[in-house]
CSV table of C-alpha atoms in Angstrom, one decimal:
chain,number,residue,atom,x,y,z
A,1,UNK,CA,85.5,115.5,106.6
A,2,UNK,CA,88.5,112.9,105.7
A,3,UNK,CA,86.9,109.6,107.4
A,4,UNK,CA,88.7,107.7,110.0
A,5,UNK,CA,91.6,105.6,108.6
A,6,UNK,CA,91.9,102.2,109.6
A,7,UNK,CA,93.7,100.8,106.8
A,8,UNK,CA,97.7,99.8,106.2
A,9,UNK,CA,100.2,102.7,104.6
A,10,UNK,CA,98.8,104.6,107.6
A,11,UNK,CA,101.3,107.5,106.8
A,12,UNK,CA,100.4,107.8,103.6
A,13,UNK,CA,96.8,107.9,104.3
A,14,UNK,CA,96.8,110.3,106.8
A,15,UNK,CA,99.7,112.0,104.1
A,16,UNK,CA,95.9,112.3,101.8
A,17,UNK,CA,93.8,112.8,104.2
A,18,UNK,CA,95.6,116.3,105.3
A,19,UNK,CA,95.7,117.7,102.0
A,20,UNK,CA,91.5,116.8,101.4
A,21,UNK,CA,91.2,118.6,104.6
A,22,UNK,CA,93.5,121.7,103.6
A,23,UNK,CA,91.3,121.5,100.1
A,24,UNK,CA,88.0,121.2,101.9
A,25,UNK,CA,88.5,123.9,104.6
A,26,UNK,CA,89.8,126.1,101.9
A,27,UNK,CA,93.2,126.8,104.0
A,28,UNK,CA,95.5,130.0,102.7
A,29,UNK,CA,99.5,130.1,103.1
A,30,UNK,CA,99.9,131.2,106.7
A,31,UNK,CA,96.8,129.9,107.7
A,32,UNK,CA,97.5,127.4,110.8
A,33,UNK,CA,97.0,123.5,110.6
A,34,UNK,CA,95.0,121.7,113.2
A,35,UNK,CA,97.4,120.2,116.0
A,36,UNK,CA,98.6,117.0,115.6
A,37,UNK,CA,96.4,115.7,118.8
A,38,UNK,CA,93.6,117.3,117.1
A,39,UNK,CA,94.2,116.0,113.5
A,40,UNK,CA,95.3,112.4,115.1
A,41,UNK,CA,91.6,112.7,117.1
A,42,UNK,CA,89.9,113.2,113.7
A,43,UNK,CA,91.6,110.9,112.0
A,44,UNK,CA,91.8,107.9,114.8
A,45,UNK,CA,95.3,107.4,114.1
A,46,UNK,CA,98.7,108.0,116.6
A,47,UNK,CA,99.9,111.4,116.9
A,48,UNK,CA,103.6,109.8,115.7
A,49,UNK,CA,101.9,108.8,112.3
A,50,UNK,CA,100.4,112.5,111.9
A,51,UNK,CA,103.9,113.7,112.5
A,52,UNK,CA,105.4,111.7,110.0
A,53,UNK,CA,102.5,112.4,107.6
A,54,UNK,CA,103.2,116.2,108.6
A,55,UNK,CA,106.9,116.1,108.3
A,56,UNK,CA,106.5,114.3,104.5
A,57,UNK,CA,104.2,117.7,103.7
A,58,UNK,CA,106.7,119.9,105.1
A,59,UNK,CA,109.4,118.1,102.3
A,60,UNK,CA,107.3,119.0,99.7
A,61,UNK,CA,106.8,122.1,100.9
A,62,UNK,CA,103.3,122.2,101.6
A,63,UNK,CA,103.4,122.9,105.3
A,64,UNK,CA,105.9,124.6,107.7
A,65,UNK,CA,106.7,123.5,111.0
A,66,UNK,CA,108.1,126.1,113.4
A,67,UNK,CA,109.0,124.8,116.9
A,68,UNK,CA,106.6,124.8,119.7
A,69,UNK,CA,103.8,125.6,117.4
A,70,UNK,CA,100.9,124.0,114.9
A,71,UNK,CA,102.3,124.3,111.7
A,72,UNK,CA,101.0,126.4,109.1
A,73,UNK,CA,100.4,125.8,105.2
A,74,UNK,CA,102.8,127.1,102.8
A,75,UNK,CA,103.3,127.0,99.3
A,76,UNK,CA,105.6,124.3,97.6
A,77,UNK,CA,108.0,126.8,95.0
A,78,UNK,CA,110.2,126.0,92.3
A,79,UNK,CA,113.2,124.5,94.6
A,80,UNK,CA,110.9,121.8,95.9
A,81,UNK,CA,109.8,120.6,92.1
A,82,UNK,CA,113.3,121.2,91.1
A,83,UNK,CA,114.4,118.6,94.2
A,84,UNK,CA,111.9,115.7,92.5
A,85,UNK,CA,113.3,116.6,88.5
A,86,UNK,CA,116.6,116.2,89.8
A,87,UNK,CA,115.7,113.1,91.7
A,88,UNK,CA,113.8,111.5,88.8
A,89,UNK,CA,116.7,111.7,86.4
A,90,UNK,CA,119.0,110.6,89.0
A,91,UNK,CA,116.8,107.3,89.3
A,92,UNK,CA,116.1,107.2,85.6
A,93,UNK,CA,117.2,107.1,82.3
A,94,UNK,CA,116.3,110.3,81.7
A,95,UNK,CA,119.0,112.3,79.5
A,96,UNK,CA,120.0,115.5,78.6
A,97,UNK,CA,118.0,114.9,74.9
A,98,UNK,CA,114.6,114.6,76.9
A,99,UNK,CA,115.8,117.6,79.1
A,100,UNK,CA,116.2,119.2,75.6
A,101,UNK,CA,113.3,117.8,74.4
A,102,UNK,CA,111.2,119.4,77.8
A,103,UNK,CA,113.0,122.6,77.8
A,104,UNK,CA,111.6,123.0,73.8
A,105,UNK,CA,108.3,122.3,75.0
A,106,UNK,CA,108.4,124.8,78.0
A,107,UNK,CA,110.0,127.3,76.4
A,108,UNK,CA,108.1,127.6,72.9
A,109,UNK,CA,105.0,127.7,74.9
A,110,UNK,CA,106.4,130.4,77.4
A,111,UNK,CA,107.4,132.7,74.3
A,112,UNK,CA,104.0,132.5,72.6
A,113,UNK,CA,102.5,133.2,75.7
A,114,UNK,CA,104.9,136.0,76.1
A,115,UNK,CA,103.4,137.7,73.5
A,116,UNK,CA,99.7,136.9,74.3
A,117,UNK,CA,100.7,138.5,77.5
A,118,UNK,CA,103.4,141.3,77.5
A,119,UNK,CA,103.1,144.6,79.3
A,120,UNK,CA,105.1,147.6,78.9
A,121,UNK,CA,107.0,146.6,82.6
A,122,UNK,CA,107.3,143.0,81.7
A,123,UNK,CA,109.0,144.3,78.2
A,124,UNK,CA,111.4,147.0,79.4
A,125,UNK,CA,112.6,143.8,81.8
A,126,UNK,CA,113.0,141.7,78.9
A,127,UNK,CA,114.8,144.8,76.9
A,128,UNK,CA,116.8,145.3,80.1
A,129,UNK,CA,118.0,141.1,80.2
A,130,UNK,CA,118.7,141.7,76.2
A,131,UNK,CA,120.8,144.2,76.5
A,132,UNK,CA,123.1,142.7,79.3
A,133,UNK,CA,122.9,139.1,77.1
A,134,UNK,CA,124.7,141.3,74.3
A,135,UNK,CA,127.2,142.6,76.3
A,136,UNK,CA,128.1,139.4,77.6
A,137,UNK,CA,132.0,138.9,77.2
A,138,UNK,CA,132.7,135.5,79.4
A,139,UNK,CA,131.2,132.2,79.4
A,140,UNK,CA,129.7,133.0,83.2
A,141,UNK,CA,128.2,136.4,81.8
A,142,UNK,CA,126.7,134.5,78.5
A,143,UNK,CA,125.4,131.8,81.1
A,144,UNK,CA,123.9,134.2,83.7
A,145,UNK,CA,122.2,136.3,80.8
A,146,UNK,CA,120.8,133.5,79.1
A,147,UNK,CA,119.0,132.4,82.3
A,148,UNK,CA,117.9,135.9,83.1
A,149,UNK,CA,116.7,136.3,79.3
A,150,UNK,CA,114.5,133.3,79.6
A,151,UNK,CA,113.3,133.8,82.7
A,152,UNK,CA,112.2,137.4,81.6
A,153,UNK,CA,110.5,135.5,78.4
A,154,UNK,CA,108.4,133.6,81.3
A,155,UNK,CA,107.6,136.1,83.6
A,156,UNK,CA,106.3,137.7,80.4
A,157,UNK,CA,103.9,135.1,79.9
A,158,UNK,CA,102.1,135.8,83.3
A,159,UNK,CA,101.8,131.9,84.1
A,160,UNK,CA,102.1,130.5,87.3
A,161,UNK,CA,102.9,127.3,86.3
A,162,UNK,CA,105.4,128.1,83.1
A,163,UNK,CA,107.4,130.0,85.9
A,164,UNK,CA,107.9,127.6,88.3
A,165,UNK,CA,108.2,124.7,85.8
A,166,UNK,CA,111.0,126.7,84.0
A,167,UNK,CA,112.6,127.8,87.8
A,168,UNK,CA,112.4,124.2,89.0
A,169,UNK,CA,114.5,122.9,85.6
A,170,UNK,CA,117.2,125.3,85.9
A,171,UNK,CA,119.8,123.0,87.9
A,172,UNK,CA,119.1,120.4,85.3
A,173,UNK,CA,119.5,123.4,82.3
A,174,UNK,CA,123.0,124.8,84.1
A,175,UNK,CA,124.4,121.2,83.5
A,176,UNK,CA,122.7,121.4,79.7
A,177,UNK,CA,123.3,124.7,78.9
A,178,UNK,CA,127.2,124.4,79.6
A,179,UNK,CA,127.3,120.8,77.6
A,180,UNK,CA,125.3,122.8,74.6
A,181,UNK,CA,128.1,125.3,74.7
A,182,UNK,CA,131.0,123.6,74.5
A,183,UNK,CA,129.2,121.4,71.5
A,184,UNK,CA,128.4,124.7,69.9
A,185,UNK,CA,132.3,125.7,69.6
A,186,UNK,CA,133.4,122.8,68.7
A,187,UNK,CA,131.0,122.5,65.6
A,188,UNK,CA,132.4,126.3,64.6
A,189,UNK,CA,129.7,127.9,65.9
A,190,UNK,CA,129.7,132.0,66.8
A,191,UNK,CA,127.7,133.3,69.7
A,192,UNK,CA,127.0,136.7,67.4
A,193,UNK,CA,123.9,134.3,66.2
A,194,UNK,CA,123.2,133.3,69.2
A,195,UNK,CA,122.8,136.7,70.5
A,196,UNK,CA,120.9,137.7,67.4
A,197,UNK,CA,118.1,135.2,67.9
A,198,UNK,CA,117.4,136.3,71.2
A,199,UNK,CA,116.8,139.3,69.8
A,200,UNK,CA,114.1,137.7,66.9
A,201,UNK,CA,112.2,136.4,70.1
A,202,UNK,CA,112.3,139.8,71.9
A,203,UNK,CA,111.1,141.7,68.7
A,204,UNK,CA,108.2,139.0,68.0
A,205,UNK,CA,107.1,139.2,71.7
A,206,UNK,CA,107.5,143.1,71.6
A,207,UNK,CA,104.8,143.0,68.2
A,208,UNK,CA,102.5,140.7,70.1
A,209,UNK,CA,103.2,137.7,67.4
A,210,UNK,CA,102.7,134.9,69.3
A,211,UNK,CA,103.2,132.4,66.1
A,212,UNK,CA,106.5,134.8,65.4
A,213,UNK,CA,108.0,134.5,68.8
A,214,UNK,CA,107.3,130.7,68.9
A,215,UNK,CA,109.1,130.7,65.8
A,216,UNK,CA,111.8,132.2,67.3
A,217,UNK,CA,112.3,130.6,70.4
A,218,UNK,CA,111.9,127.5,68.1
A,219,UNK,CA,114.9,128.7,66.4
A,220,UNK,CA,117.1,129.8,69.4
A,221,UNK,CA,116.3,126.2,70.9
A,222,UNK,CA,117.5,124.5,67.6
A,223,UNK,CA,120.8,126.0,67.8
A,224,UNK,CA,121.2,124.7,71.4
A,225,UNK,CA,120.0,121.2,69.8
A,226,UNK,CA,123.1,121.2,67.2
A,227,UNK,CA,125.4,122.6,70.5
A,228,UNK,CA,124.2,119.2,72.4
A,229,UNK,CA,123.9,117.3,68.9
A,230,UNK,CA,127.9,117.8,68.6
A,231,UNK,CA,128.5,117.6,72.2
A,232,UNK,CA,126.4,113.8,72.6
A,233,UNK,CA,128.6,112.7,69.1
A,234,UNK,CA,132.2,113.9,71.0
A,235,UNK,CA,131.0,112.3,74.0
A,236,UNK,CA,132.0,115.7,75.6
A,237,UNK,CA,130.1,116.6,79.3
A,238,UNK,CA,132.3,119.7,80.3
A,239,UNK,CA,132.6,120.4,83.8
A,240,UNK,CA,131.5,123.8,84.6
A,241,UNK,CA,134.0,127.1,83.3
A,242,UNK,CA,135.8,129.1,85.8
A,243,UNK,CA,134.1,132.4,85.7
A,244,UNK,CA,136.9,134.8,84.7
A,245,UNK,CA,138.9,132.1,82.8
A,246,UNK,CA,136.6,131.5,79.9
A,247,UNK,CA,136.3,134.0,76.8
A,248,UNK,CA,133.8,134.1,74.0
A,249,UNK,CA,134.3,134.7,70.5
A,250,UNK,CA,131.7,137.8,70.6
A,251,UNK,CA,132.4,140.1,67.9
């Protein structure tokens, strides 16, 4: 049981002390939290420093409060990770080359994973995003696909964590993936071989090579590295395309 806390940072201590206690009690989504009298009691702290400790879980999406009841535990998903990503770089120096660099790392990994793991439902979904990618006629469409593509490639890979790491860097990849673009063009760059190395990582994932579709995600991720390359040099960071107005050189 979390012992009594008589120390300073109360808040943050109690912050601790409710997740040991969710930990030791074994506590499932839905299940219900002691009240705050009750967890101030165990604790021997104020009810108004259990709130606050309660209310910094419910942020991260740990517990949910409902009004005029205890609140219940709940699990944190992608948009709450996604929140502190976007906040780090925000208060960093983090750049679109380490989001590169992170998204190569993710992504390589998801795709050999991909092919460890595939089932015939997880492939006809991954079929079904290819063939929409190659019909893709607008910059929106090629964005949309893209994201629906590699978000296939991770559901493929039947991880937990790959999934919601990938879901919680996608408003820092829709920033990215636009800048990679536009850098892409303007080095002469066609999205026909774009298009055909999604299809290298589909085929590798679909034979079960998991060095293959590494390989091929590897490449894929290269050519967004020479799109960012060209857009850093330019000093280009393109404000997101109007959805109809933008056409793509698709053959």
């Amino acid at each position: 049981m979390p012992r009594s806390l008589k120390r300073t940072s109360l808040t943050d201590q109690v912050t601790e002390a409710i997740i040991e206690l969710i930990s030791e009690r074994s506590l499932k989504p839905g299940d219900r939290l002691p009240a705050s009298g009750e967890l101030a009691k165990m604790l021997d702290v104020s009810v108004p420093v259990v709130r606050e400790a309660v209310a910094g879980l419910a942020a991260i999406g740990l517990v949910e409060r409902q009004q005029g009841r205890e609140s219940t535990i709940a699990t944190p998903n992608s948009s709450h990770l996604g929140r502190l990503f976007s906040l780090r770089v925000i208060g960093s120096a983090v750049d679109d080359e380490q989001v590169q660099q992170f998204r190569e790392i993710v992504e390589v990994g998801n795709a050999r994973l991909a092919a460890r793991n595939r089932n015939p439902e997880s492939l006809a979904a991954l079929e079904a995003a290819m063939a929409i990618l190659a019909s893709a006629r607008t910059a929106e469409e090629l964005h949309d696909a893209d994201v629906a593509f590699h978000s296939a490639v991770a559901d493929a890979a039947d991880n937990d964590l790959c999934q919601l790491t990938l879901e919680s860097l996608e408003p820092l990849l829709w920033r990215l993936r636009r800048r990679v673009r536009s850098g892409w063009v303007q080095q002469g760059g066609e999205f026909d071989p774009v298009i055909e190395a999604h299809r290298a990582i589909l085929a590798a994932i679909a034979a079960g090579d998991e060095d293959q579709a590494a390989r091929a995600m590897a490449d894929n991720l290269g050519q967004a590295r020479i799109g960012l390359e060209e857009s850093i040099r330019s000093g280009d960071q393109p404000a997101a395309p109007s959805p109809n107005s933008e056409r793509l050189p698709l053959q």
